[in-house]
Short mmCIF file of C-alpha atoms and ligand atoms in Angstrom, two decimals:
data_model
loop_
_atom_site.label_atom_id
_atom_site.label_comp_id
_atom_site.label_asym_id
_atom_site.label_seq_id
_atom_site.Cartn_x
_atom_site.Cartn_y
_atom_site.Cartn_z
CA UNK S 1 0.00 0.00 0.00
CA UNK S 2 2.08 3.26 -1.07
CA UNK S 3 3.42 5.87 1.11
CA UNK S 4 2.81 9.05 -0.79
CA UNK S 5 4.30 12.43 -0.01
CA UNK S 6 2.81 15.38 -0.77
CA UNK S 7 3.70 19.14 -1.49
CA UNK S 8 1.24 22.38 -1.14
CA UNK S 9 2.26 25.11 -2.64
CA UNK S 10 -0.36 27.09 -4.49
CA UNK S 11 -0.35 30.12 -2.71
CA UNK S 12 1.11 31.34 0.86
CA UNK S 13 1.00 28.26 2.81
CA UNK S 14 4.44 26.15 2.11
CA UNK S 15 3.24 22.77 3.38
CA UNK S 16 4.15 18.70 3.24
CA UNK S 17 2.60 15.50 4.28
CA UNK S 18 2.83 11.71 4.47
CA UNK S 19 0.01 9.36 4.10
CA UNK S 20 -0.05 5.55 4.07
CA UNK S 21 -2.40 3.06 2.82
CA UNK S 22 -4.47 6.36 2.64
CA UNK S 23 -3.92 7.72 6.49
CA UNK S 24 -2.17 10.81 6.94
CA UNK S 25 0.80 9.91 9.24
CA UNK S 26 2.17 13.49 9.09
CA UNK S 27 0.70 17.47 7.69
CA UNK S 28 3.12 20.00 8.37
CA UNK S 29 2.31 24.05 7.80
CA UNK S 30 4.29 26.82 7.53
CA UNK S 31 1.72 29.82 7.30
CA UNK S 32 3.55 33.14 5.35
CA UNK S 33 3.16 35.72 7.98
CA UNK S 34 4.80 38.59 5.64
CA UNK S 35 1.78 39.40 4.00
CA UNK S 36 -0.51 40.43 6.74
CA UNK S 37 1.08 44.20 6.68
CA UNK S 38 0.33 44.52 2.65
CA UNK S 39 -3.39 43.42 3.05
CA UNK S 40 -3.14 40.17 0.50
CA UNK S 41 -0.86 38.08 -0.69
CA UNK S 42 1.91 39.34 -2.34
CA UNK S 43 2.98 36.88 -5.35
CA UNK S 44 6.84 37.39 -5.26
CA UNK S 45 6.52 37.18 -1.08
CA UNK S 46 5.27 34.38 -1.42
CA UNK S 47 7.60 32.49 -3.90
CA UNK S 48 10.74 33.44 -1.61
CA UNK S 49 9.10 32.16 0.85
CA UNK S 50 8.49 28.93 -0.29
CA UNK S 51 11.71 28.63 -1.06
CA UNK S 52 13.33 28.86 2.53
CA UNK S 53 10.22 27.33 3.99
CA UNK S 54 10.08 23.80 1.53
CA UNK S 55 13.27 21.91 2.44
CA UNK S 56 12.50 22.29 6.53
CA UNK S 57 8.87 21.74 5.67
CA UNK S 58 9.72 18.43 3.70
CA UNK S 59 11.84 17.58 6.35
CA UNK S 60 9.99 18.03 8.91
CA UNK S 61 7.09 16.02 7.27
CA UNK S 62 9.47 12.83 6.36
CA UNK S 63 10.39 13.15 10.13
CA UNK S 64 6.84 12.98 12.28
CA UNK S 65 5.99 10.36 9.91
CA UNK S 66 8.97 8.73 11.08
CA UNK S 67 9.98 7.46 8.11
CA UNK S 68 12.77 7.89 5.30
CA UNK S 69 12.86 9.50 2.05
CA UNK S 70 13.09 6.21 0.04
CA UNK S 71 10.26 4.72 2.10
CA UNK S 72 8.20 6.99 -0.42
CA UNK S 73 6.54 5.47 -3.07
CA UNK S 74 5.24 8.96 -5.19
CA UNK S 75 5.45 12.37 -5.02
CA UNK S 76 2.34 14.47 -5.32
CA UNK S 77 2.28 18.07 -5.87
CA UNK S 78 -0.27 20.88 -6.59
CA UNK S 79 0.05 21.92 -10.05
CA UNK S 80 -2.39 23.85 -10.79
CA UNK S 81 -4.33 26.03 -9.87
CA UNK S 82 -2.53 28.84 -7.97
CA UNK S 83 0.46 31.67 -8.50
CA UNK S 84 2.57 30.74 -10.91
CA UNK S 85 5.80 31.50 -8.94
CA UNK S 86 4.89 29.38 -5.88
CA UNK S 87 3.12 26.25 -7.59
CA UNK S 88 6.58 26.40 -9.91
CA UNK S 89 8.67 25.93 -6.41
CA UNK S 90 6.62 22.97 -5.04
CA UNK S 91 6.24 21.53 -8.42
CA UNK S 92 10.13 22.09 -9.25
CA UNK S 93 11.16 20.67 -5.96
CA UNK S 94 8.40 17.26 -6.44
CA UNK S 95 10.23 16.67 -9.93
CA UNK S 96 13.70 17.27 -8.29
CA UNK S 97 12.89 14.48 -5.94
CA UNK S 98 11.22 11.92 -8.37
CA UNK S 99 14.04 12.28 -10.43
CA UNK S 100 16.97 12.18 -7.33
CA UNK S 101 14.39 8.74 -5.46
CA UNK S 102 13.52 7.30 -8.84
CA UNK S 103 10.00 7.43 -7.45
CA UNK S 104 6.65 8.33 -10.01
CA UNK S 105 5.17 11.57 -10.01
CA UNK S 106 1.60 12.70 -9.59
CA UNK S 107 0.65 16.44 -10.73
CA UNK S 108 -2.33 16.94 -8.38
CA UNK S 109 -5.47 19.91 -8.91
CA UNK S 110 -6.12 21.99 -5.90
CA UNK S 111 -9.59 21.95 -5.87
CA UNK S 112 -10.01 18.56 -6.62
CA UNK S 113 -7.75 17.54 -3.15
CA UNK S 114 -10.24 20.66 -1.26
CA UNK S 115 -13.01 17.89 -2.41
CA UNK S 116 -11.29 14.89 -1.58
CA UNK S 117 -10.14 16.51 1.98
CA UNK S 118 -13.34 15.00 2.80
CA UNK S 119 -11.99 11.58 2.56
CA UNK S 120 -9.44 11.95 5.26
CA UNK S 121 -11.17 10.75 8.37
CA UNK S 122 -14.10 9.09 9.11
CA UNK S 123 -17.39 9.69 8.35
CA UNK S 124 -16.73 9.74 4.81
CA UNK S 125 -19.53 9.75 2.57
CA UNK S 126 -20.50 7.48 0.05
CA UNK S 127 -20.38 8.11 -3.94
CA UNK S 128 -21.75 9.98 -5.60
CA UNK S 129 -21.36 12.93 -2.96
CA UNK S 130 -21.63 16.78 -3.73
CA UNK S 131 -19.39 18.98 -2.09
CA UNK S 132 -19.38 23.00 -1.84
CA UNK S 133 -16.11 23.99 -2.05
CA UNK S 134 -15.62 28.00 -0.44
CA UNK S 135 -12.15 29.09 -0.56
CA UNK S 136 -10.20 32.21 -1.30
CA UNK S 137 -10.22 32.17 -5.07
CA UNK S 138 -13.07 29.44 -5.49
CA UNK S 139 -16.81 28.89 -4.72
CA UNK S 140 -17.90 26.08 -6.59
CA UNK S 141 -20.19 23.09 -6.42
CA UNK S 142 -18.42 19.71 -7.42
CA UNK S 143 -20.69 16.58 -7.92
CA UNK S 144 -18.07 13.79 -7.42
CA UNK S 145 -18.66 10.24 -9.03
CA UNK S 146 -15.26 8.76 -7.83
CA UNK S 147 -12.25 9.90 -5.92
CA UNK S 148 -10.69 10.10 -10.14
CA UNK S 149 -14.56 11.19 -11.63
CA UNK S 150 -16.25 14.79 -10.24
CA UNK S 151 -17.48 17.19 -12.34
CA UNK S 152 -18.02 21.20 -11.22
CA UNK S 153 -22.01 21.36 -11.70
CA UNK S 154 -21.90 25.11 -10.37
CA UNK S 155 -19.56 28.29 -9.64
CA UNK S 156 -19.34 32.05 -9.56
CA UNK S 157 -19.09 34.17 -12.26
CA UNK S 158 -17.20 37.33 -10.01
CA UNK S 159 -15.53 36.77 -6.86
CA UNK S 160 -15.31 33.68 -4.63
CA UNK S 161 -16.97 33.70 -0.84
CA UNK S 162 -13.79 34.33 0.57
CA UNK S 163 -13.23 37.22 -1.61
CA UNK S 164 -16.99 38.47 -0.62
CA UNK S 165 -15.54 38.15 2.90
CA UNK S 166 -12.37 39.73 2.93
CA UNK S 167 -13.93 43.17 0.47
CA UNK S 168 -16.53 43.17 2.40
CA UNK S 169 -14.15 43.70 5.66
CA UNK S 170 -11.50 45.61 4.27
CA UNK S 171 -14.79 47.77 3.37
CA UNK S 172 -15.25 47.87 6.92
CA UNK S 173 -11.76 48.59 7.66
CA UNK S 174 -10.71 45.74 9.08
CA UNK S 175 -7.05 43.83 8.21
CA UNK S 176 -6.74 41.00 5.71
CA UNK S 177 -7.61 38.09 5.94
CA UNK S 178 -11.41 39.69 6.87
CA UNK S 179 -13.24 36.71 7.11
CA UNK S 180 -11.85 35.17 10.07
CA UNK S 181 -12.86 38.49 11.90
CA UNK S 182 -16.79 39.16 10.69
CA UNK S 183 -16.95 35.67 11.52
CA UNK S 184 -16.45 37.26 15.41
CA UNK S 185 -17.99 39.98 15.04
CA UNK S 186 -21.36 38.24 13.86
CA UNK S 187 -21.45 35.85 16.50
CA UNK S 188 -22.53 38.77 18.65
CA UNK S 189 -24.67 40.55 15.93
CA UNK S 190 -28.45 40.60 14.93
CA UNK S 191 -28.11 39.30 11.09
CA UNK S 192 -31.93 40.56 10.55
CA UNK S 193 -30.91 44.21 11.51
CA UNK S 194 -29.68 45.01 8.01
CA UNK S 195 -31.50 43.39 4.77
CA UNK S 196 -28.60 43.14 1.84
CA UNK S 197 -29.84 41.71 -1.66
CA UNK S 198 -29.47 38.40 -2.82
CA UNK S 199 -28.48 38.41 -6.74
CA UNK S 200 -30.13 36.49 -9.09
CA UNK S 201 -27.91 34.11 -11.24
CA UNK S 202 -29.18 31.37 -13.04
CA UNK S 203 -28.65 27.60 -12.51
CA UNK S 204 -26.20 26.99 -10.00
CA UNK S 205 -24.07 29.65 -10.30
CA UNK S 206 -23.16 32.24 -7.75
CA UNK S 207 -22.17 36.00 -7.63
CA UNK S 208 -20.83 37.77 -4.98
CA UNK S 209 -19.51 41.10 -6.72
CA UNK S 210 -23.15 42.78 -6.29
CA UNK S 211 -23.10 41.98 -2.66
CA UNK S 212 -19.96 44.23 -2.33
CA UNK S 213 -21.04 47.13 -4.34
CA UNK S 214 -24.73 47.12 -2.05
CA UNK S 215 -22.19 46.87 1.29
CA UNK S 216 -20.14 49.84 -0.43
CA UNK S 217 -23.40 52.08 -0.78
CA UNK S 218 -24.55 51.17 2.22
CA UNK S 219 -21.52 52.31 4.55
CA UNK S 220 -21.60 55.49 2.38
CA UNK S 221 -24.74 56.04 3.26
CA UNK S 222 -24.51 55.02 6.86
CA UNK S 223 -26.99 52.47 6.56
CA UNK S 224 -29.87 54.77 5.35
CA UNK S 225 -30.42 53.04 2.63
CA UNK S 226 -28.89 50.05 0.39
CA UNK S 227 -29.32 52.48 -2.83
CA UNK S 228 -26.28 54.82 -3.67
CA UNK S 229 -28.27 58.44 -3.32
CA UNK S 230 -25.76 61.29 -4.40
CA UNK S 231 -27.93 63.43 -2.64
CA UNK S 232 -26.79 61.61 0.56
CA UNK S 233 -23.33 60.46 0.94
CA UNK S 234 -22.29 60.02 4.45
CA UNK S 235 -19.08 62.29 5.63
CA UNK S 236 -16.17 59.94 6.38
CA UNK S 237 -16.67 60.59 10.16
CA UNK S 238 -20.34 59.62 10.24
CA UNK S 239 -19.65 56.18 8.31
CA UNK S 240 -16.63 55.53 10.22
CA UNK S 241 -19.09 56.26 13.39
CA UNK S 242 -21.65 54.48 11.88
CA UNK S 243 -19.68 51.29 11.41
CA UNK S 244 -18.13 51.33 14.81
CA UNK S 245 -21.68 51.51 16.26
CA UNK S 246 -22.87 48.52 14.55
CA UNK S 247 -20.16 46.66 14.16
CA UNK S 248 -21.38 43.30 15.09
CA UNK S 249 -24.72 44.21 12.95
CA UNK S 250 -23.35 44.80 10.06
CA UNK S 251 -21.19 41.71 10.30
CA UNK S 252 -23.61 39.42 11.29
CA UNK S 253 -25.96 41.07 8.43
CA UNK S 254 -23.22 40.14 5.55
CA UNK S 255 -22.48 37.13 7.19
CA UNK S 256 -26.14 35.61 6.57
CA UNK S 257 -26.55 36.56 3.07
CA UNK S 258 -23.52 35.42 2.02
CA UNK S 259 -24.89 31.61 3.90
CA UNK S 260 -28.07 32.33 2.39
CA UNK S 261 -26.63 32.65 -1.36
CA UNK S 262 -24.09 29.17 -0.52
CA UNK S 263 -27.32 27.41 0.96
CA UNK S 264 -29.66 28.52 -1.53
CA UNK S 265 -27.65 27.31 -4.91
CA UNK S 266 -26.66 24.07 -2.77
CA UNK S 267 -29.94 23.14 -2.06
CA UNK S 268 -30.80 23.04 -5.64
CA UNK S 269 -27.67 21.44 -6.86
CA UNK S 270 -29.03 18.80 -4.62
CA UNK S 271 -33.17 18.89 -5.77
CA UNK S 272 -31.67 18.52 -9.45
CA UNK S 273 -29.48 16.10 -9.04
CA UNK S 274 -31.23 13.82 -5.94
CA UNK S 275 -27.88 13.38 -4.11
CA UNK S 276 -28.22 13.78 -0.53
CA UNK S 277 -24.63 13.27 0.87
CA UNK S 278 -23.37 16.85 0.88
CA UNK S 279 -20.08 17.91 2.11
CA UNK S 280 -18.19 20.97 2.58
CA UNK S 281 -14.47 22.23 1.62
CA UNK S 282 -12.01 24.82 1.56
CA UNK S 283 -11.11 27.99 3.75
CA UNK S 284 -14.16 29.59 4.18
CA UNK S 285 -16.03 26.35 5.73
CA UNK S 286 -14.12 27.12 8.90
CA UNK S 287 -17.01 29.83 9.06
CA UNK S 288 -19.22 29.15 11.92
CA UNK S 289 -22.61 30.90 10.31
CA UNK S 290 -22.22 28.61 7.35
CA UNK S 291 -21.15 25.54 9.57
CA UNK S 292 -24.32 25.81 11.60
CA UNK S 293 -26.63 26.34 9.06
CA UNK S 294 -25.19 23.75 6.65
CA UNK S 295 -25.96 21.21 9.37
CA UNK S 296 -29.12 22.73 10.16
CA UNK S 297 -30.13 22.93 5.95
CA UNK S 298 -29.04 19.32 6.39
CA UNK S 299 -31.42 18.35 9.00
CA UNK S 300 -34.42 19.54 7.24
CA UNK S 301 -33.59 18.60 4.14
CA UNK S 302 -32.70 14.87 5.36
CA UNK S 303 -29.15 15.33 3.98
CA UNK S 304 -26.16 13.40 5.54
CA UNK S 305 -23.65 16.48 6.06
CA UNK S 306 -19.48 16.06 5.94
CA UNK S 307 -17.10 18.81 7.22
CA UNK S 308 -13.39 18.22 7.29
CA UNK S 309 -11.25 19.33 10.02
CA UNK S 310 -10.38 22.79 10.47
CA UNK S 311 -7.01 21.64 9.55
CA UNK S 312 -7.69 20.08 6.24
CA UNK S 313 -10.05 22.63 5.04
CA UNK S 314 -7.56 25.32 4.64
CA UNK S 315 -4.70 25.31 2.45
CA UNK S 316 -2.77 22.27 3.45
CA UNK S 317 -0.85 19.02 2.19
CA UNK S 318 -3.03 16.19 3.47
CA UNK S 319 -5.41 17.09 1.00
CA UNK S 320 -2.98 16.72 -1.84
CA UNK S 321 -1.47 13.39 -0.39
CA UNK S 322 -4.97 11.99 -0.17
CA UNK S 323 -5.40 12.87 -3.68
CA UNK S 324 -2.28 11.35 -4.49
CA UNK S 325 -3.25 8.08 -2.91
CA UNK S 326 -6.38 7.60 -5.06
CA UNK S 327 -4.57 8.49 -8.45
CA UNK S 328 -1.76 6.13 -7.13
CA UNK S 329 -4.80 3.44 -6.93
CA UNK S 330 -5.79 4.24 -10.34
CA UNK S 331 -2.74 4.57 -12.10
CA UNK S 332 -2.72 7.99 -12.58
CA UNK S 333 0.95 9.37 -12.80
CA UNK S 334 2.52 12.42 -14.46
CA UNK S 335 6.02 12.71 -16.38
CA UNK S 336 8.90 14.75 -15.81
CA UNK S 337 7.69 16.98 -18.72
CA UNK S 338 4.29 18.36 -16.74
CA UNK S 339 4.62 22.00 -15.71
CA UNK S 340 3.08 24.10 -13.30
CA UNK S 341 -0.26 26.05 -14.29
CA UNK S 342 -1.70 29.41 -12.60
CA UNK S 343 -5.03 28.15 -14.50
CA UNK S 344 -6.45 24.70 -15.51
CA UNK S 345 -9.90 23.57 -16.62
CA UNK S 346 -10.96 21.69 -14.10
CA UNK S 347 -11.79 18.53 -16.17
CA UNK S 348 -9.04 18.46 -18.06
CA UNK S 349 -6.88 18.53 -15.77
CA UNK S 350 -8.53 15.14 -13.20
O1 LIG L 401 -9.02 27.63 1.24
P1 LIG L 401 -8.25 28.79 1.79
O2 LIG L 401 -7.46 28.56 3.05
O3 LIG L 401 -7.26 29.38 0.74
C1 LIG L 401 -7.56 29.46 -0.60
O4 LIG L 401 -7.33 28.47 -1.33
O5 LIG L 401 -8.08 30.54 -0.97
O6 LIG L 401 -9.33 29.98 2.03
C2 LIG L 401 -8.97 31.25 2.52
C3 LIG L 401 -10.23 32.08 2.65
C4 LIG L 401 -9.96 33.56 2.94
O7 LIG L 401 -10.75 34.32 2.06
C5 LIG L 401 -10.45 33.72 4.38
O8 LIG L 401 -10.94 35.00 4.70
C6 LIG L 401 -11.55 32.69 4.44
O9 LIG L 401 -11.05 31.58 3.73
N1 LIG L 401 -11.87 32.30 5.82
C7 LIG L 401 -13.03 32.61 6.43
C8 LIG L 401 -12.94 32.09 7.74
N2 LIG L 401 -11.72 31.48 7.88
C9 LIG L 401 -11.08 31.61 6.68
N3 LIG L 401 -14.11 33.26 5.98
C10 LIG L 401 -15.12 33.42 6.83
N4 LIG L 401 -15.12 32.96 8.11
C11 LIG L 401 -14.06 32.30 8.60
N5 LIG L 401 -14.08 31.84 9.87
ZN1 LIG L 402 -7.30 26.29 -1.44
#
């Protein structure tokens, strides 16, 4: 049964991990701290980064799963999708290593190991699953067949949720990575106080870009309306007095729509398509307003819900060595020739 080890680098998080005969035995992180003063990530950061952080990271991974480098049997590796300049370290280093251990290579996608994150641990759910994946730079549904067969049924056409999240804060002032905090603030909010729209899209596609613009009106308005009214425009002090009034409001407010929008699409995804075992993925699933009410949507709706641990639903290796073990199983390697990709259709690349 092979021992796989895995390398995440798609964006700031330089991480590794072992898993064997499909466990993870290790999932080391080193989080990029540099970019919290520039308020996103900053591509060429990022890359240097990666570059002190992957040997120690490797390392450290090949370590706590106490075993040895040629006790590996493949080396996975995001390839795609991500920035160019970090996938091309982790993907650089994986072929380095196949070629040095004389071990195969598999080129894994990002947001197909955010799916398959749900197969870490136990409960897993059975095939075919669907699985809402909320990240960053993705908000997609994925109806998945097999661990090597899923097909995105639904996504957005503007920003991801994360995205929505982190305007929608720096909107409010607040430091990047946003979500994390109107998470916090909304726990202590009323989320009926303030009534933001919910776009219309068709099928299951989602937009969040709308959602920002009505937030951007409404702090320059100080809540008087959701319309934009030149006649009105708040001065800076009365918005920035406004917002620190209602902090938790406002939060809590954004919060629920952008659940209600997830929920809403998701629900359908699963009328059409009469699956009922529903999971969750990627950064923003750490949210607790969308945690509680997927399992709450669940309950009503007789769906058996999955949510991976806080640790594999952000950025992280396990996911990709998990991946790696089920193309492994089906025979799916890459050659030395494969490169890294900023972009990749998502089915052409499984
Ligand atoms: O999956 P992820 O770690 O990285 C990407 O692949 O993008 O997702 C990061 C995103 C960020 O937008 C961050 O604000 C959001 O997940 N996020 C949250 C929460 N924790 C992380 N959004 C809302 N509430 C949270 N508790
Ligand atoms: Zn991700």
């Amino acid at each position: 049964m092979p021992v796989i080890l895995a390398i995440e680098s798609s964006c700031d998080e330089t991480a590794a991990s072992v898993c064997h005969d499909g466990k993870v035995t290790s999932n080391i992180i080193a989080t990029q701290k540099i970019h919290e003063q520039y308020g996103g990530v900053v591509p060429e950061l990022a890359s240097r980064a990666h570059i002190q952080n992957i040997v120690p990271v490797v390392q450290a991974a090949i370590e706590t799963a106490n075993i040895k480098l040629n006790d590996v049997d493949a080396i996975a590796f995001t390839q795609s999708p991500g920035l160019i300049g970090s996938l091309l370290v982790g993907s650089q280093f994986a072929k380095s290593l196949s070629l040095a251990l004389d071990k195969p290579l598999i080129s894994v996608h990002h947001m197909q190991a955010h799916v398959l994150a749900n197969l870490i641990d136990d409960p897993r759910p059975d095939f075919p699953f669907l699985c809402l994946t909320v990240s960053g730079g993705h908000t997609q549904i994925v109806l998945c067949d097999s661990p090597t067969k899923m097909k995105v049924i639904g996504e957005t056409i503007d920003d991801a949720a994360g995205e929505a999240f982190d305007k929608s804060a720096k909107l409010l002032g607040l430091p990047y990575p946003g979500g994390p905090l109107i998470d916090k603030y909304a726990k202590q909010g009323d989320a009926s106080r303030f009534k933001f729209p919910e776009p219309q899209v068709a099928g299951l596609d989602f937009s969040f870009s709308g959602l920002k613009t009505s937030i951007l009106y409404f702090l320059q308005n100080a809540g008087t309306s959701l319309v934009y009214k030149e006649e009105f425009k708040a001065t800076e002090d009365e918005k920035q007095r406004f917002i620190n009034d209602n902090m938790d409001d406002i939060c809590a407010s954004i919060q629920q729509r952008i659940v209600s929008i997830l929920l809403n699409k998701l629900k359908k995804a699963s009328v059409q398509t009469g699956i009922k075992h529903i999971c969750l993925a990627g950064g923003v699933s750490a949210n607790s307003g969308l945690r509680k009410a997927f399992e709450e949507t669940g309950m009503k709706n007789y769906w058996k819900t999955y949510i991976p641990a806080f640790e594999y639903c952000t950025d992280n290796a396990a996911m990709i060595a998990i991946t790696g073990h089920y193309k492994y199983m089906a025979g799916q390697f890459a050659d030395l020739s494969v490169t890294a990709s900023a972009r990749a259709e998502w089915n052409e690349k499984l």
